[in-house]
Coordinates of C-alpha atoms in Angstrom, one line a residue:
M1 CA -7.5 5.2 -18.6
P2 CA -6.8 6.6 -15.5
S3 CA -5.5 5.2 -12.2
T4 CA -8.3 5.0 -10.5
A5 CA -10.1 2.6 -13.1
N6 CA -10.2 -1.1 -12.5
I7 CA -9.5 -2.8 -15.7
G8 CA -10.9 -6.2 -16.1
Q9 CA -9.9 -8.8 -19.0
Q10 CA -13.4 -7.8 -20.8
E11 CA -12.7 -3.9 -20.3
I12 CA -13.3 -2.5 -24.1
P13 CA -10.5 0.2 -24.3
R14 CA -11.2 4.0 -25.2
P15 CA -10.2 5.3 -28.2
L16 CA -6.6 6.4 -28.3
E17 CA -5.6 9.5 -26.4
N18 CA -2.3 10.9 -25.9
I19 CA -1.3 11.6 -22.2
S20 CA -1.5 14.4 -20.2
L21 CA -0.5 14.6 -16.6
L22 CA -0.5 17.5 -14.2
A23 CA 2.4 17.0 -11.3
A24 CA 4.1 18.8 -8.7
R25 CA 7.8 18.3 -7.5
N26 CA 8.1 15.3 -5.3
E27 CA 4.9 13.3 -6.5
K28 CA 4.0 10.4 -8.3
E29 CA 1.3 10.6 -10.9
S30 CA 0.0 7.4 -13.0
V31 CA -2.1 6.6 -15.6
Q32 CA -3.0 3.7 -17.2
I33 CA -2.5 2.3 -21.2
V34 CA -4.9 -0.4 -22.2
L35 CA -4.2 -2.9 -24.6
R36 CA -7.0 -5.5 -26.5
P37 CA -6.1 -7.3 -29.9
K38 CA -8.8 -6.5 -32.6
V39 CA -6.9 -9.7 -35.2
S40 CA -4.4 -12.4 -34.2
W41 CA -1.2 -12.3 -36.0
A42 CA 1.0 -14.9 -33.9
C43 CA 1.0 -18.4 -33.2
S44 CA -1.8 -20.2 -32.1
G45 CA -2.9 -19.6 -28.4
I46 CA -1.7 -15.8 -28.2
A47 CA -3.3 -13.0 -30.7
G48 CA 0.7 -11.8 -30.3
A49 CA 3.3 -10.3 -29.4
I50 CA 4.3 -6.4 -28.5
Q51 CA 7.0 -4.2 -28.2
M52 CA 6.7 -1.1 -25.9
H53 CA 9.3 1.6 -26.1
C54 CA 9.6 4.4 -23.8
T55 CA 11.1 7.7 -24.5
D56 CA 12.8 10.4 -21.7
L57 CA 10.5 13.0 -21.0
C58 CA 12.2 16.4 -22.1
S59 CA 11.4 20.2 -21.4
S60 CA 12.3 22.8 -24.2
S61 CA 15.2 24.1 -21.8
G62 CA 16.4 20.6 -22.1
D63 CA 15.6 19.2 -18.8
R64 CA 14.4 15.5 -18.5
L65 CA 12.5 13.1 -16.7
A66 CA 14.2 9.5 -17.5
V67 CA 13.1 6.4 -18.4
G68 CA 13.5 4.1 -15.9
Q69 CA 14.3 6.6 -13.2
S70 CA 11.4 8.7 -13.3
L71 CA 9.3 7.2 -16.0
T72 CA 8.2 3.5 -14.9
L73 CA 5.9 0.8 -16.4
R74 CA 4.2 -2.0 -14.7
R75 CA 1.7 -4.8 -16.1
V76 CA -1.5 -4.6 -14.2
V77 CA -1.9 -8.2 -12.8
P78 CA -5.3 -9.7 -11.5
I79 CA -5.2 -11.1 -8.0
L80 CA -8.6 -13.1 -7.1
G81 CA -9.8 -11.8 -10.6
V82 CA -9.4 -8.4 -9.7
P83 CA -6.5 -6.0 -11.1
D84 CA -4.1 -5.3 -8.4
A85 CA -0.8 -6.2 -8.3
L86 CA 1.6 -4.0 -10.3
V87 CA 4.6 -6.3 -11.7
P88 CA 7.7 -4.2 -13.1
L89 CA 8.2 -4.3 -17.1
D90 CA 12.0 -4.1 -18.1
L91 CA 12.6 -0.7 -19.5
P92 CA 13.2 1.1 -21.9
V93 CA 12.1 -1.5 -24.0
S94 CA 9.4 -4.3 -23.0
Q95 CA 7.9 -7.3 -24.7
I96 CA 4.4 -8.5 -23.9
N97 CA 2.2 -11.2 -25.0
L98 CA -1.3 -10.5 -25.8
L99 CA -4.4 -12.6 -25.6
P100 CA -7.0 -13.2 -27.9
G101 CA -10.4 -11.6 -26.5
E102 CA -8.4 -10.4 -23.2
T103 CA -7.6 -6.7 -22.4
T104 CA -4.3 -5.8 -21.0
A105 CA -3.6 -2.9 -18.7
I106 CA -0.1 -1.6 -18.5
W107 CA 0.6 1.1 -15.4
L108 CA 2.4 4.1 -16.4
S109 CA 4.0 6.4 -13.4
V110 CA 5.9 9.7 -13.6
D111 CA 7.9 10.0 -10.6
V112 CA 8.9 13.8 -10.5
P113 CA 12.1 14.4 -8.3
P114 CA 12.1 17.2 -5.6
G115 CA 14.6 19.3 -7.3
Q116 CA 12.9 19.0 -11.0
P117 CA 12.4 22.1 -12.7
P118 CA 8.8 23.0 -13.8
G119 CA 7.9 23.0 -17.1
Q120 CA 6.6 21.0 -19.8
Y121 CA 8.0 17.8 -20.2
E122 CA 7.3 15.4 -23.5
G123 CA 8.0 12.0 -24.7
V124 CA 6.7 8.8 -26.3
V125 CA 5.8 5.4 -25.8
S126 CA 5.7 3.6 -29.0
I127 CA 3.9 0.1 -29.2
S128 CA 4.9 -2.1 -31.7
A129 CA 3.5 -5.7 -33.2
L130 CA 6.3 -8.1 -33.3
K131 CA 6.8 -10.5 -36.2
R132 CA 5.0 -13.4 -36.0
E133 CA 8.2 -15.5 -35.9
L134 CA 9.5 -13.4 -33.1
G135 CA 6.7 -13.6 -30.9
C136 CA 6.5 -17.3 -31.0
T137 CA 10.0 -18.4 -30.0
S138 CA 10.8 -19.4 -26.3
Q139 CA 13.5 -16.7 -26.4
S140 CA 11.2 -13.7 -27.1
M141 CA 9.1 -14.6 -23.6
P142 CA 8.5 -11.8 -21.7
K143 CA 10.4 -12.2 -18.3
L144 CA 6.9 -11.8 -16.4
E145 CA 5.7 -15.3 -18.3
K146 CA 9.1 -16.9 -17.7
S147 CA 9.5 -16.4 -14.2
E148 CA 5.4 -17.4 -13.7
L149 CA 6.4 -20.8 -15.0
Y150 CA 9.3 -21.1 -13.1
R151 CA 7.9 -20.5 -9.8
E152 CA 5.1 -22.7 -10.8
L153 CA 7.0 -25.8 -11.9
K154 CA 8.9 -25.1 -8.6
S155 CA 5.8 -25.1 -6.2
C156 CA 5.2 -28.3 -8.0
L157 CA 8.6 -29.5 -6.7
D158 CA 8.1 -27.9 -3.3
S159 CA 5.1 -29.3 -2.9
I160 CA 6.2 -33.2 -3.5
D161 CA 9.4 -33.1 -1.7
P162 CA 10.4 -34.4 1.0
V163 CA 7.9 -36.8 1.4
D164 CA 9.3 -38.5 4.9
R165 CA 7.3 -37.1 7.5
R166 CA 3.8 -36.8 5.3
T167 CA 0.6 -38.4 6.4
M168 CA -1.3 -40.4 3.3
D169 CA -3.7 -37.7 3.4
E170 CA -1.0 -35.2 3.0
L171 CA 0.5 -36.9 -0.1
V172 CA -2.7 -37.3 -1.7
E173 CA -4.0 -33.7 -1.5
R174 CA -0.1 -32.8 -3.0
E175 CA -0.3 -35.2 -5.4
K176 CA -3.6 -33.6 -6.5
Y177 CA -2.4 -30.1 -6.5
T178 CA 0.6 -30.9 -8.7
T179 CA -1.6 -32.7 -11.2
S180 CA -3.6 -29.4 -11.2
V181 CA -1.0 -27.2 -11.9
L182 CA 1.3 -29.3 -14.4
R183 CA -1.8 -29.9 -16.5
R184 CA -2.6 -26.4 -16.5
I185 CA 0.8 -25.6 -17.9
L186 CA 0.7 -28.1 -20.6
F187 CA -2.9 -26.9 -21.8
S188 CA -1.9 -23.1 -21.5
P189 CA -1.2 -21.1 -24.7
M190 CA 2.5 -21.4 -24.3
F191 CA 2.1 -25.4 -25.3
H192 CA -0.5 -25.0 -27.6
E193 CA 1.3 -25.7 -30.6
F194 CA 2.2 -29.4 -29.5
S195 CA -0.8 -30.4 -28.5
S196 CA -2.7 -33.4 -30.6
D197 CA -5.7 -31.0 -31.4
N198 CA -4.4 -27.9 -32.2
G199 CA -6.3 -25.9 -34.6
S200 CA -5.2 -23.4 -37.1
T201 CA -5.1 -19.6 -36.4
E202 CA -5.6 -17.3 -38.6
M203 CA -2.7 -15.0 -38.8
M204 CA -2.5 -11.4 -40.7
D205 CA -0.3 -11.2 -43.7
E206 CA 3.0 -10.9 -42.2
D207 CA 4.3 -8.1 -44.5
A208 CA 1.5 -6.0 -43.2
L209 CA 3.3 -6.3 -40.0
T210 CA 6.5 -5.4 -40.4
N211 CA 6.0 -1.7 -39.7
L212 CA 2.5 -1.6 -37.6
S213 CA 2.9 0.3 -34.7
V214 CA 0.9 2.9 -32.2
L215 CA 2.6 6.1 -31.2
L216 CA 1.4 7.5 -27.6
K217 CA 2.2 10.9 -26.7
I218 CA 2.7 12.1 -22.7
S219 CA 2.9 15.7 -22.0
V220 CA 3.5 16.3 -18.1
T221 CA 3.3 19.6 -16.8
V222 CA 5.6 19.6 -13.8
W223 CA 4.3 23.0 -11.8
D224 CA 6.4 25.2 -9.4
F225 CA 4.9 23.5 -6.1
T226 CA 6.9 21.1 -4.0
L227 CA 5.2 18.0 -2.1
P228 CA 6.7 18.1 1.3
I229 CA 9.5 15.4 1.6
T230 CA 7.7 14.8 5.2
P231 CA 4.4 14.2 5.0
S232 CA 1.8 16.7 6.7
L233 CA -0.4 14.1 7.7
P234 CA 1.7 10.6 9.5
A235 CA 0.4 7.5 7.7
V236 CA 1.4 4.9 10.0
I237 CA 1.2 1.6 8.6
G238 CA 2.0 -1.7 10.0
I239 CA 4.8 -4.5 8.3
S240 CA 4.2 -8.2 9.8
E241 CA 7.7 -9.6 11.2
T242 CA 6.6 -12.8 11.6
V243 CA 5.4 -13.1 7.9
I244 CA 8.5 -12.0 7.0
E245 CA 10.3 -14.4 9.1
D246 CA 8.2 -17.3 8.0
R247 CA 8.4 -16.6 4.0
F248 CA 11.5 -15.2 3.6
R249 CA 13.0 -18.1 6.1
V250 CA 15.2 -15.1 8.0
E251 CA 15.9 -15.7 11.8
H252 CA 14.8 -13.1 14.0
G253 CA 18.0 -11.2 15.3
T254 CA 19.9 -12.5 12.1
D255 CA 21.6 -10.2 9.7
G256 CA 19.3 -11.5 7.0
W257 CA 16.6 -10.3 9.5
F258 CA 17.6 -6.7 9.5
D259 CA 18.3 -6.6 5.9
A260 CA 14.7 -8.2 4.8
L261 CA 13.4 -5.5 7.2
D262 CA 15.3 -2.6 6.0
Q263 CA 14.2 -3.5 2.6
H264 CA 10.5 -3.5 3.7
F265 CA 11.0 0.0 5.5
R266 CA 12.8 1.6 2.8
W267 CA 10.5 0.7 0.0
L268 CA 7.3 2.0 1.8
L269 CA 9.0 5.2 2.6
H270 CA 8.4 6.2 -1.3
Y271 CA 4.6 6.1 -0.6
R272 CA 4.8 9.0 2.0
I273 CA 4.0 6.0 4.8
S274 CA 5.5 5.7 7.7
P275 CA 5.9 2.2 8.4
F276 CA 6.3 0.2 11.8
F277 CA 7.0 -3.2 12.4
C278 CA 4.7 -5.4 14.5
R279 CA 4.2 -8.5 16.3
W280 CA 1.0 -9.6 17.8
G281 CA 0.4 -11.1 21.3
D282 CA -2.3 -12.5 23.4
S283 CA -5.4 -10.2 23.5
M284 CA -4.5 -7.9 21.3
R285 CA -1.0 -7.0 22.5
V286 CA 1.1 -5.3 20.2
L287 CA 4.9 -4.8 19.5
A288 CA 5.2 -2.3 17.5
Y289 CA 8.3 -0.5 16.4
T290 CA 9.5 1.3 13.5
C291 CA 13.6 0.6 14.1
P292 CA 15.0 -2.7 14.3
W293 CA 17.6 -1.6 16.0
R294 CA 17.8 -0.3 19.7
A295 CA 18.4 3.5 19.9
D296 CA 22.3 3.2 20.7
H297 CA 22.8 2.0 17.5
P298 CA 23.9 3.9 14.9
K299 CA 21.6 2.7 12.5
S300 CA 18.9 4.2 14.9
D301 CA 19.5 7.8 14.3
E302 CA 19.7 7.1 10.5
Y303 CA 15.7 5.5 10.6
Y304 CA 14.4 8.3 13.2
S305 CA 16.2 11.5 11.3
N306 CA 15.0 10.3 8.0
L307 CA 12.8 13.1 6.6
R308 CA 10.2 10.9 4.8
L309 CA 9.3 9.7 8.2
A310 CA 6.5 11.6 9.7
A311 CA 5.9 9.6 13.0
Y312 CA 7.7 6.7 14.4
A313 CA 6.8 4.0 16.8
V314 CA 8.9 3.4 20.0
P315 CA 9.3 -0.5 21.0
Y316 CA 7.9 -1.4 24.4
Y317 CA 9.7 -4.5 24.7
P318 CA 7.9 -6.1 27.6
I319 CA 4.1 -6.5 26.0
L320 CA 4.7 -9.6 24.5
S321 CA 6.5 -11.1 27.7
G322 CA 4.0 -10.0 30.1
S323 CA 6.6 -9.6 32.9
N324 CA 8.3 -6.6 33.8
S325 CA 11.6 -7.3 35.3
D326 CA 14.2 -4.8 36.3
A327 CA 15.9 -5.8 33.2
E328 CA 13.3 -5.1 30.8
K329 CA 12.4 -1.7 32.7
D330 CA 16.5 -0.7 32.3
S331 CA 16.3 -1.6 28.6
L332 CA 12.8 1.0 28.2
R333 CA 14.2 3.4 30.0
K334 CA 17.7 3.5 28.2
E335 CA 15.8 3.2 24.9
V336 CA 13.4 6.6 26.0
E337 CA 16.1 8.5 27.5
I338 CA 18.4 8.4 24.4
L339 CA 15.4 9.1 22.2
K340 CA 13.9 12.0 24.3
N341 CA 16.9 14.0 23.9
K342 CA 16.8 13.8 20.1
A343 CA 15.4 16.4 17.5
H344 CA 13.2 13.6 16.5
W345 CA 11.3 13.1 19.6
G346 CA 8.2 15.0 18.7
K347 CA 7.5 12.3 15.6
A348 CA 7.6 9.4 18.5
Y349 CA 4.5 7.6 19.8
F350 CA 4.0 4.4 21.4
Y351 CA 1.2 1.6 20.0
L352 CA 0.9 -0.9 23.1
W353 CA -2.5 -2.2 22.3
D354 CA -5.0 -2.9 19.5
E355 CA -8.7 -1.9 20.4
P356 CA -9.1 -2.8 24.2
L357 CA -12.5 -4.3 25.1
N358 CA -12.6 -4.2 28.9
A359 CA -11.7 -2.4 32.1
E360 CA -8.6 -4.9 32.7
Q361 CA -7.2 -4.0 29.4
Y362 CA -7.8 -0.4 29.6
E363 CA -6.2 -0.7 33.3
V364 CA -3.2 -2.3 31.4
I365 CA -2.7 0.3 29.3
R366 CA -2.9 3.0 31.9
S367 CA -0.1 1.0 33.9
M368 CA 2.2 0.6 31.3
S369 CA 1.8 4.1 29.8
R370 CA 2.7 5.5 33.4
E371 CA 5.8 3.4 33.3
I372 CA 6.6 5.2 30.0
R373 CA 6.0 8.2 31.3
T374 CA 7.6 7.9 34.2
Y375 CA 11.1 8.2 31.9
A376 CA 9.4 10.8 29.5
P377 CA 6.4 13.2 30.7
D378 CA 6.1 14.0 27.1
A379 CA 6.0 10.7 25.7
R380 CA 2.8 9.7 23.1
V381 CA 1.0 6.6 23.6
L382 CA -1.9 5.8 20.9
T383 CA -4.4 3.7 21.4
T384 CA -7.1 2.4 18.8
Y385 CA -10.7 1.6 19.5
Y386 CA -14.2 1.4 18.1
C387 CA -16.2 0.8 21.4
G388 CA -15.8 1.7 25.2
P389 CA -15.2 -1.1 27.8
S390 CA -17.7 -3.9 27.4
D391 CA -18.0 -4.4 31.6
V392 CA -18.3 -1.1 32.7
H393 CA -21.4 0.9 32.3
Y394 CA -21.1 4.7 32.6
A395 CA -23.2 6.1 29.5
P396 CA -26.5 5.4 28.3
S397 CA -25.8 4.1 24.7
T398 CA -23.1 2.3 23.0
F399 CA -21.9 5.3 21.2
E400 CA -22.1 7.5 24.2
A401 CA -19.7 4.8 25.7
F402 CA -17.4 4.9 22.5
V403 CA -17.4 8.7 22.9
K404 CA -16.4 9.0 26.8
V405 CA -13.5 6.6 26.2
P406 CA -10.6 9.7 26.6
N407 CA -12.2 10.0 30.1
L408 CA -10.6 6.6 31.0
L409 CA -7.5 7.0 29.3
R410 CA -6.7 10.5 30.2
P411 CA -3.7 11.2 30.4
H412 CA -2.3 7.5 29.4
T413 CA -3.4 8.4 25.7
Q414 CA -2.6 11.1 23.5
I415 CA -3.5 9.9 20.0
F416 CA -7.2 8.6 20.4
C417 CA -7.4 6.5 16.7
T418 CA -11.2 5.5 16.4
S419 CA -12.6 3.3 13.6
E420 CA -14.4 4.6 10.3
W421 CA -16.7 1.9 10.8
V422 CA -18.1 3.7 14.3
L423 CA -19.6 6.5 12.6
G424 CA -20.9 5.1 9.4
A425 CA -22.6 7.6 7.1
R426 CA -22.8 10.0 10.2
E427 CA -20.5 12.5 9.7
D428 CA -22.2 15.1 12.3
L429 CA -21.1 12.4 15.3
V430 CA -17.3 13.6 14.4
K431 CA -18.1 16.7 16.5
D432 CA -19.3 14.4 19.4
I433 CA -15.7 12.7 19.4
T434 CA -13.5 15.9 18.7
A435 CA -15.8 17.6 21.5
E436 CA -14.2 15.2 24.2
L437 CA -10.7 15.6 23.3
R438 CA -8.0 18.5 24.8
P439 CA -5.6 19.6 21.7
E440 CA -4.6 22.4 24.0
N441 CA -3.0 19.5 26.2
G442 CA -1.4 17.3 23.0
E443 CA -4.5 15.2 22.5
E444 CA -5.0 14.4 18.8
W445 CA -8.0 12.2 16.9
W446 CA -6.7 9.8 14.0
T447 CA -8.5 7.2 12.3
Y448 CA -8.6 3.7 10.8
V449 CA -10.0 1.3 8.5
C450 CA -9.7 -2.3 8.8
M451 CA -12.6 -4.8 7.8
G452 CA -14.9 -1.9 7.9
P453 CA -16.3 0.3 7.1
T454 CA -17.7 -1.6 4.1
D455 CA -19.0 -0.7 0.7
P456 CA -20.1 1.9 -0.4
H457 CA -17.9 3.9 2.3
P458 CA -14.0 4.7 1.7
N459 CA -11.7 1.7 2.3
L460 CA -8.9 -0.3 1.0
H461 CA -10.5 -3.9 0.1
L462 CA -9.8 -5.4 -3.3
G463 CA -12.8 -5.0 -5.6
M464 CA -13.8 -1.4 -4.4
R465 CA -13.8 1.1 -6.8
G466 CA -10.6 3.3 -7.7
T467 CA -11.9 6.3 -6.2
Q468 CA -13.1 4.9 -3.0
H469 CA -9.4 3.6 -2.1
R470 CA -8.4 7.2 -2.9
A471 CA -11.5 8.3 -0.7
V472 CA -10.0 7.2 2.4
M473 CA -7.8 10.0 2.8
W474 CA -10.1 12.6 1.0
R475 CA -12.5 11.2 4.2
V476 CA -9.7 12.0 6.5
W477 CA -9.0 15.7 5.5
K478 CA -13.0 16.3 5.6
E479 CA -13.3 14.9 9.3
G480 CA -10.5 16.9 10.3
G481 CA -8.2 13.9 11.4
T482 CA -4.4 14.5 12.0
G483 CA -3.4 11.2 11.5
F484 CA -4.1 7.5 9.8
L485 CA -3.6 4.3 10.8
Y486 CA -3.4 0.9 9.0
W487 CA -2.9 -2.1 10.7
G488 CA -1.1 -4.4 8.0
A489 CA 0.6 -4.1 4.6
N490 CA 1.8 -7.4 4.3
C491 CA -0.9 -9.6 6.2
Y492 CA -1.8 -12.7 4.1
E493 CA -1.6 -16.2 5.4
K494 CA 1.7 -17.8 6.7
A495 CA 3.9 -19.4 3.8
T496 CA 7.5 -20.7 4.3
V497 CA 9.0 -20.1 0.4
P498 CA 8.7 -16.8 -0.9
S499 CA 7.5 -17.4 -4.5
A500 CA 4.4 -18.9 -2.9
E501 CA 0.9 -18.2 -3.8
I502 CA -0.5 -15.0 -1.8
R503 CA -3.7 -16.1 0.3
F504 CA -5.8 -13.7 2.0
R505 CA -6.0 -14.6 5.9
R506 CA -9.8 -16.4 6.1
G507 CA -12.4 -14.3 7.8
L508 CA -11.0 -10.8 6.5
P509 CA -12.8 -9.0 3.4
P510 CA -10.1 -10.0 0.5
G511 CA -7.3 -7.4 0.7
D512 CA -7.6 -6.2 4.3
G513 CA -4.1 -5.9 5.6
V514 CA -2.3 -6.5 2.5
L515 CA -1.1 -3.7 0.3
F516 CA 2.0 -5.1 -1.7
Y517 CA 2.8 -8.5 -2.5
P518 CA 6.5 -10.6 -2.7
G519 CA 8.2 -9.8 -6.0
E520 CA 9.5 -13.8 -6.0
V521 CA 5.5 -14.5 -6.9
F522 CA 5.6 -12.8 -10.4
S523 CA 9.0 -13.0 -10.8
S524 CA 13.0 -13.4 -10.0
S525 CA 13.0 -9.9 -8.4
H526 CA 13.2 -9.6 -4.8
E527 CA 11.5 -6.2 -4.2
P528 CA 8.0 -6.0 -2.8
V529 CA 5.1 -5.4 -5.7
A530 CA 3.0 -2.8 -4.9
S531 CA -0.9 -3.1 -5.4
A532 CA -2.9 -0.6 -7.2
R533 CA -4.5 0.2 -3.7
L534 CA -1.6 0.9 -2.6
E535 CA -1.0 3.8 -5.4
R536 CA -4.4 5.2 -4.5
L537 CA -3.4 5.5 -1.0
L538 CA -0.3 7.1 -2.1
S539 CA -2.5 9.5 -4.4
G540 CA -4.8 10.4 -1.6
L541 CA -1.9 11.5 0.6
Q542 CA -0.8 13.4 -1.7
D543 CA -4.2 14.9 -2.6
I544 CA -4.0 16.0 1.4
E545 CA -0.9 18.3 0.3
Y546 CA -2.5 19.7 -2.7
L547 CA -5.7 20.7 -0.2
K548 CA -3.3 21.8 2.7
L549 CA -1.8 24.4 0.0
Y550 CA -5.1 25.5 -0.7
S551 CA -6.4 26.0 2.7
S552 CA -3.5 28.2 3.2
R553 CA -4.8 30.6 0.8
Y554 CA -8.6 30.2 1.6
G555 CA -8.6 28.5 4.6
R556 CA -10.0 24.7 5.5
E557 CA -13.6 25.7 5.0
G558 CA -12.6 26.7 1.4
S559 CA -10.5 23.3 1.1
I560 CA -13.8 21.5 2.0
A561 CA -15.9 23.7 -0.3
L562 CA -13.7 22.7 -3.2
L563 CA -13.8 19.2 -2.5
E564 CA -17.8 19.5 -2.4
K565 CA -18.2 21.8 -5.5
T566 CA -15.7 19.9 -7.9
G567 CA -17.6 16.4 -7.0
V568 CA -14.7 14.8 -5.3
Y569 CA -16.0 14.5 -1.7
L570 CA -19.2 15.2 -0.2
G571 CA -19.6 12.3 2.6
P572 CA -18.8 8.7 3.1
E573 CA -21.7 7.9 0.6
R574 CA -21.6 10.5 -1.7
Y575 CA -18.0 10.8 -3.6
A576 CA -16.9 10.6 -7.0
A577 CA -17.5 7.5 -8.8
D578 CA -15.1 8.4 -11.7
H579 CA -12.0 10.3 -12.1
L580 CA -13.2 13.4 -14.2
P581 CA -13.7 15.6 -10.6
V582 CA -10.4 14.3 -9.4
D583 CA -8.5 15.9 -12.6
L584 CA -11.2 19.4 -12.4
M585 CA -10.3 19.9 -8.4
R586 CA -6.4 19.2 -9.1
A587 CA -6.5 21.7 -11.9
E588 CA -8.4 24.5 -10.1
I589 CA -5.8 24.3 -7.2
Y590 CA -2.9 24.9 -9.3
H591 CA -4.7 27.6 -11.7
T592 CA -5.3 29.3 -8.2
C593 CA -2.1 28.4 -6.6
H594 CA 0.6 28.4 -8.8
S595 CA 1.5 31.8 -9.3

């Protein structure tokens, strides 16, 4: 099934089809393998254990896409009942337990290196039923299930230790939590055979299982087009430094802190995202920075010069202190003077305030911008907003006040980043917004999504359709935005241990501000675990590169006509409900542009 399908536990798999994918060089394409047992062949509690074995993908000329590097498998794990977390499986051989009456989805990705020779690559995934005794041994328990058991038992211990300095109410709540977790573990399928009321489970004849397997052929067409290393459209997404500090118990400014931030930065770059770290202050002040090290540190040039980075945030340190001492001014001046003489300075921006609401906040933005532009007149300031200042009445309607914001922030903002929520379904309003901008003076129009817009409009919330996630970038392309911002990728509720259960923030739609999960929640791995929504955002960003290629041949209007002709995207309420139009669009771009 396609990567845009949300596959629930009761999903009925379709008939077996071999996998056929089209991918450019430096592109990642994904598909899902859906497994549902028809019978049980193992011990009570599970339907049976299977083994998945992947081969390299090989071309007739001997080139390879290596398993474990270019080809990966991840198990799709539900979050709040919605399939979303993509937990890595061992390669080239993985073992998975299937549950009776439940569907399991495996996310297969092919990541094509930039220098991969074009051609047809073929390989096989074999899925075999394991013998009954192998499926019942604790030694054959998959790593994911072992780590889940370990995590739950450890959380019990963490909840009751230490007991000092706890109130009686806290101790009662912790005892209830521990009892609940232990009861769930003891009555899980893992220990079903020890239960006193354990009944017999119908088993298949073991001899019939010995050679029972399914062979799934994979064919990948790698075509002679390379997605640019530096994304054509900057997608800047925040990483909360405070969430990292709390969950991973790293103190700000220590070696462990730098290591944790560095790991998150490098991991997200592979998703065509330009990450920035953020710490929020009063009244939506925000300290945003891409590099944890100061500009005079050797590491900073390594960060800012990274070809995968399309844009980077320069820190304005006085933003949180509220002061503007001589020392802070001097520090800012040195930072800017070092960076403005670098070749990468054109990617720099300052993100100072999120969604200003009144005249006082607008004046603070202007004041900070004046100071920055004293040191670098060509510095770019980004401001997000969804309305005009509430206490200044200079336009007859709310929307007109919103449209006139550039007049209040010019020349103190160069990147005007507006909420898609404001537009609703009225795509025609884009012209009113862009008509107020002066691109000849370097002004840009970016967009963002957050709590809104809501269904059926494109956004990244948990539970939305897969094409709805991918359509976020289709919308950016059709409306003509030159950049995209998303406020947070790890902004879940505070926790003080890496393996703590993920809880979304209250008051926000589920999934808002969370695009990946700590690996420790699912296994012993310290690498972040991507969400299906993050993978779909990546696919949308890759679609933009396809559309840009098509527009280089047939003009921007031609690319929009293609979106509409194939049924991929016509507007915020009219876009593909399933995956077929996406394949049609990509195939047409391939056939018309590959020569």
